[in-house]
Amino acid sequence: MRILVTNDDGIDSVGLHKLALAIRHLGEVVVVAPDTEYSGAGCAVGAFNKLNPEVHRVRLEGIDEAWTVSGPPALCVIFARAGLFDKEFDLVVSGINPGANVGRAVYHSGTVGACITARNSGITGIAVSQDAAFGSVVGQAWDEMLLGMKWDTAAHVAAQAVGAIVANPPATPQVLNINVPNAEVSELKGWRRTEMANQSGRSSSQVSLVPKIGHDNAFNVCMDWGQPIELPEHTDIGTVQRGFVSVTWLSAILPVHPGEDDHAEQAIDRLFRS
């Protein structure tokens, strides 16, 4: 089985290296990752005519084949699906992201976005993230927080999940979002199948403009993320907060009926009746 490993933190991320090494015994692992930071990229691929993406073969210790792409992780997956790196892939594994991708952060996550793009191409994707030290903002971690990351824990959990998917592939392509507390394996309390929380794990953030010294009409943005909020244990955020591994199967985007709020449809209908 050919396994594509990618991330949104770039080729130099420790989490990427830990993940690739942890699952290399499970198949033919090829790393294809952004050449720089693309956190929060979601499923973005960029405008090809402006991006002019470049691909470089690179060396990654312990991995036979590794590449960088000058674009976001979803673009890495699209290139791989198109056959740019020889044969097609059977599985996409994305991570390990420093900072949990839970709640509304899932919508913006490049880590998860790579897996959604994989599913759209007919390939199962597994996103792996780890809660950062000292209570980071979900989906992100500052440099000082990375010093306390228990990377091997998330890598161990990821290897278990990937091994199971390799042995028993889903009947239809799926997206599996795994979030691991930042603790030693022996300290994990277990795991739970969860729902995606419909809010953030912190109180409302506030933003303000700070004048940029030496520049007219230019400002830096100061952000205050607020305090952590404990959420119900059946949610992905609440599960990680309580020391459990969160396992969430993410559905595809499906249409809904607007009910009585179909005013836009009525307006469009009038356009064709006038």
C-alpha positions as a printed Julia matrix, in Angstrom:
274×3 Matrix{Float64}:
   0.0    0.0     0.0
   1.25   3.46   -0.94
   0.79   6.03    1.82
   1.09   9.76    1.23
   2.18  11.71    4.31
   1.63  15.46    4.32
   0.93  18.33    6.73
   0.24  22.06    6.86
   3.27  23.07    8.95
   5.81  22.4     6.22
   8.57  19.93    5.48
  10.66  20.93    8.51
   7.98  20.11   11.09
   9.0   17.64   13.8
   5.45  16.28   13.81
   5.67  15.38   10.12
   8.93  13.51   10.63
   7.62  11.65   13.69
   4.49  10.59   11.82
   6.3    9.37    8.72
   8.77   7.33   10.77
   6.02   5.83   12.93
   4.09   4.41    9.97
   6.85   3.61    7.48
   6.62  -0.11    8.3
   2.96  -0.17    7.24
   3.48   0.49    3.55
   5.38   2.46    0.94
   5.53   5.86    2.62
   6.14   8.95    0.49
   6.27  12.4     2.1
   4.87  15.28    0.03
   4.62  18.43    2.15
   4.48  22.2     1.69
   7.86  23.9     1.49
   6.76  26.4     4.14
   4.07  27.06    6.74
   0.46  26.73    5.53
  -1.44  26.45    8.8
  -5.09  27.4     8.47
  -5.11  26.76    4.71
  -8.15  24.48    4.86
  -8.77  22.91    1.44
  -7.14  25.81   -0.42
  -5.05  25.03   -3.49
  -4.29  28.56   -4.71
  -4.53  30.01   -8.2
  -2.3   27.88  -10.41
  -1.7   30.67  -12.91
  -0.35  32.93  -10.15
   1.16  30.39   -7.8
   3.39  28.74  -10.42
   4.01  25.85   -8.0
   7.44  24.25   -7.78
   8.24  20.71   -6.67
  11.59  19.69   -5.17
  12.99  16.28   -4.22
  14.42  16.51   -0.7
  16.18  14.29    1.81
  14.35  13.22    4.95
  16.19  10.97    7.38
  14.71   7.49    7.51
  12.32   8.07    4.61
  13.08   6.76    1.13
  11.2    9.42   -0.83
  10.25  12.97    0.11
   9.16  16.03   -1.84
   8.21  19.64   -1.2
   5.52  21.6    -3.02
   5.34  25.4    -3.04
   1.68  25.33   -2.11
  -0.79  24.21    0.56
  -1.33  20.58    1.64
  -4.47  20.13   -0.46
  -2.37  20.95   -3.52
   0.14  18.29   -2.45
  -2.7   15.76   -2.44
  -4.03  16.89   -5.82
  -0.59  16.6    -7.4
  -0.16  13.14   -5.89
  -3.6   12.06   -7.09
  -2.72  13.24  -10.59
   0.29  10.91  -10.66
   3.04  13.49  -10.23
   4.87  11.18   -7.82
   4.66   7.98   -9.86
   1.94   5.51   -8.9
  -1.31   6.55   -7.22
  -1.7    6.48   -3.45
  -4.04   4.29   -1.42
  -4.12   6.37    1.76
  -3.35   9.93    2.89
  -2.14  10.62    6.43
  -1.79  14.25    7.49
   0.0   15.61   10.56
   1.1   15.54   13.26
  -0.28  19.02   13.79
   0.91  20.91   16.89
  -2.38  22.03   18.37
  -5.67  20.15   18.32
  -7.9   20.48   15.24
 -11.25  20.35   16.99
 -14.49  22.3    16.99
 -14.75  25.1    14.46
 -11.0   24.96   13.84
 -11.69  21.86   11.71
 -13.16  24.08    8.98
  -9.92  26.01    8.65
  -7.4   23.25    9.24
  -4.93  22.51    6.46
  -4.23  19.21    8.2
  -7.86  18.16    7.84
  -8.18  19.91    4.47
  -5.63  17.54    2.96
  -7.77  14.59    4.05
 -10.99  16.11    2.74
  -9.25  16.67   -0.59
  -8.11  13.05   -0.52
 -11.66  11.81    0.04
 -12.88  14.0    -2.81
 -10.37  12.1    -4.95
 -11.53   8.7    -3.75
  -8.86   8.12   -1.09
  -9.33   7.75    2.67
  -7.59  10.43    4.73
  -6.47  10.34    8.36
  -5.73  13.66   10.08
  -3.63  13.52   13.24
  -3.25  16.44   15.64
  -1.97  16.84   19.19
  -3.1   19.31   21.79
  -0.23  21.71   22.4
   1.35  22.4    25.76
   0.12  25.19   28.02
  -3.37  25.43   26.5
  -2.8   26.67   22.98
  -5.42  28.07   20.64
  -6.92  25.09   18.84
  -5.19  24.2    15.61
  -2.13  26.31   16.34
   0.86  26.4    18.65
   3.5   29.01   19.35
   7.19  28.12   19.28
   7.54  28.0    23.06
   4.67  25.51   23.23
   6.4   23.13   20.83
   9.11  22.48   23.41
   6.61  20.56   25.54
   5.06  18.45   22.78
   4.81  14.7    23.42
   5.17  13.86   19.73
   5.75  10.16   20.28
   2.32   9.78   21.88
   0.44  11.06   18.84
   2.74   9.08   16.55
   1.96   5.9    18.49
  -1.79   6.49   18.3
  -1.53   7.33   14.61
   0.37   4.12   13.86
  -2.4    2.09   15.5
  -5.11   3.76   13.43
  -3.18   3.66   10.17
  -2.33   0.0    10.68
  -6.02  -0.83   11.12
  -7.02   1.1     7.99
  -4.26  -0.56    5.97
  -5.42  -4.0     7.11
  -9.14  -3.24    6.65
  -9.72  -0.34    4.24
 -13.16   1.32    4.46
 -15.68   0.29    1.82
 -15.96   3.95    0.8
 -13.38   6.74    1.28
 -13.56   8.34    4.72
 -12.06  11.23    6.67
 -10.9   10.3    10.16
  -9.92  13.18   12.44
  -7.8   12.07   15.41
  -6.85  14.44   18.23
  -4.49  13.36   20.98
  -3.92  15.0    24.39
  -0.41  16.23   25.05
   0.61  13.51   27.49
   2.65  10.33   27.7
   0.96   7.23   26.29
   0.68   5.8    29.8
  -1.18   8.93   30.94
  -3.91   8.76   28.29
  -7.29   7.89   29.81
  -8.58   6.1    26.73
 -10.42   7.13   23.59
 -13.9    8.24   22.54
 -15.79   8.54   19.29
 -16.85  12.16   19.27
 -18.87  14.84   17.56
 -17.32  18.03   16.28
 -18.04  20.82   18.76
 -20.01  23.7    17.24
 -17.91  26.33   18.99
 -14.38  27.17   20.0
 -12.75  25.89   23.15
 -12.05  29.42   24.3
 -14.13  32.45   25.18
 -14.67  35.03   22.47
 -11.48  36.4    21.0
 -10.96  40.15   20.78
  -8.92  42.02   18.22
  -7.52  45.53   18.22
  -5.36  47.64   15.96
  -1.9   48.72   17.12
  -0.22  51.45   15.04
   2.88  50.22   13.25
   5.8   52.4    14.29
   7.29  54.37   11.43
   4.38  53.76    9.04
   1.34  55.9     8.28
  -2.07  54.22    8.14
  -0.54  50.83    8.93
  -1.4   48.65   11.91
  -0.56  45.36   13.53
  -3.43  43.26   14.82
  -3.35  42.36   18.51
  -5.46  39.3    19.36
  -6.69  38.22   22.78
  -7.93  34.63   22.64
  -9.76  34.56   25.95
  -9.88  31.75   28.51
 -10.47  28.01   27.9
 -14.07  26.8    28.15
 -14.88  23.27   29.28
 -17.2   21.65   26.74
 -19.36  18.48   26.94
 -17.48  15.22   26.94
 -19.21  13.9    23.79
 -17.54  16.66   21.74
 -14.04  16.49   20.32
 -12.92  19.45   22.41
 -14.43  18.11   25.63
 -12.89  14.7    25.08
  -9.36  16.04   24.6
  -9.82  18.37   27.57
 -10.53  15.33   29.74
  -7.42  13.45   28.64
  -8.99  11.1    26.08
  -8.08  10.58   22.44
 -10.82  12.0    20.21
 -11.83  10.03   17.11
 -14.21  11.83   14.76
 -15.47  10.61   11.39
 -16.21  13.68    9.29
 -19.06  13.67    6.79
 -19.05  15.23    3.37
 -20.69  18.62    2.84
 -24.32  17.82    2.13
 -27.19  20.03    0.9
 -29.94  21.06    3.3
 -33.42  22.44    2.7
 -33.77  26.05    3.85
 -37.38  25.62    4.94
 -39.08  28.98    5.26
 -35.81  30.86    4.74
 -35.82  30.36    0.97
 -36.01  34.07    0.07
 -32.93  33.89   -2.15
 -34.53  31.08   -4.16
 -37.72  33.1    -4.53
 -35.75  36.11   -5.76
 -33.9   34.02   -8.34
 -37.19  32.46   -9.41
 -38.66  35.92  -10.0
 -35.67  36.75  -12.2
 -36.72  34.07  -14.66
 -40.42  34.9   -14.5
 -40.11  38.6   -15.26
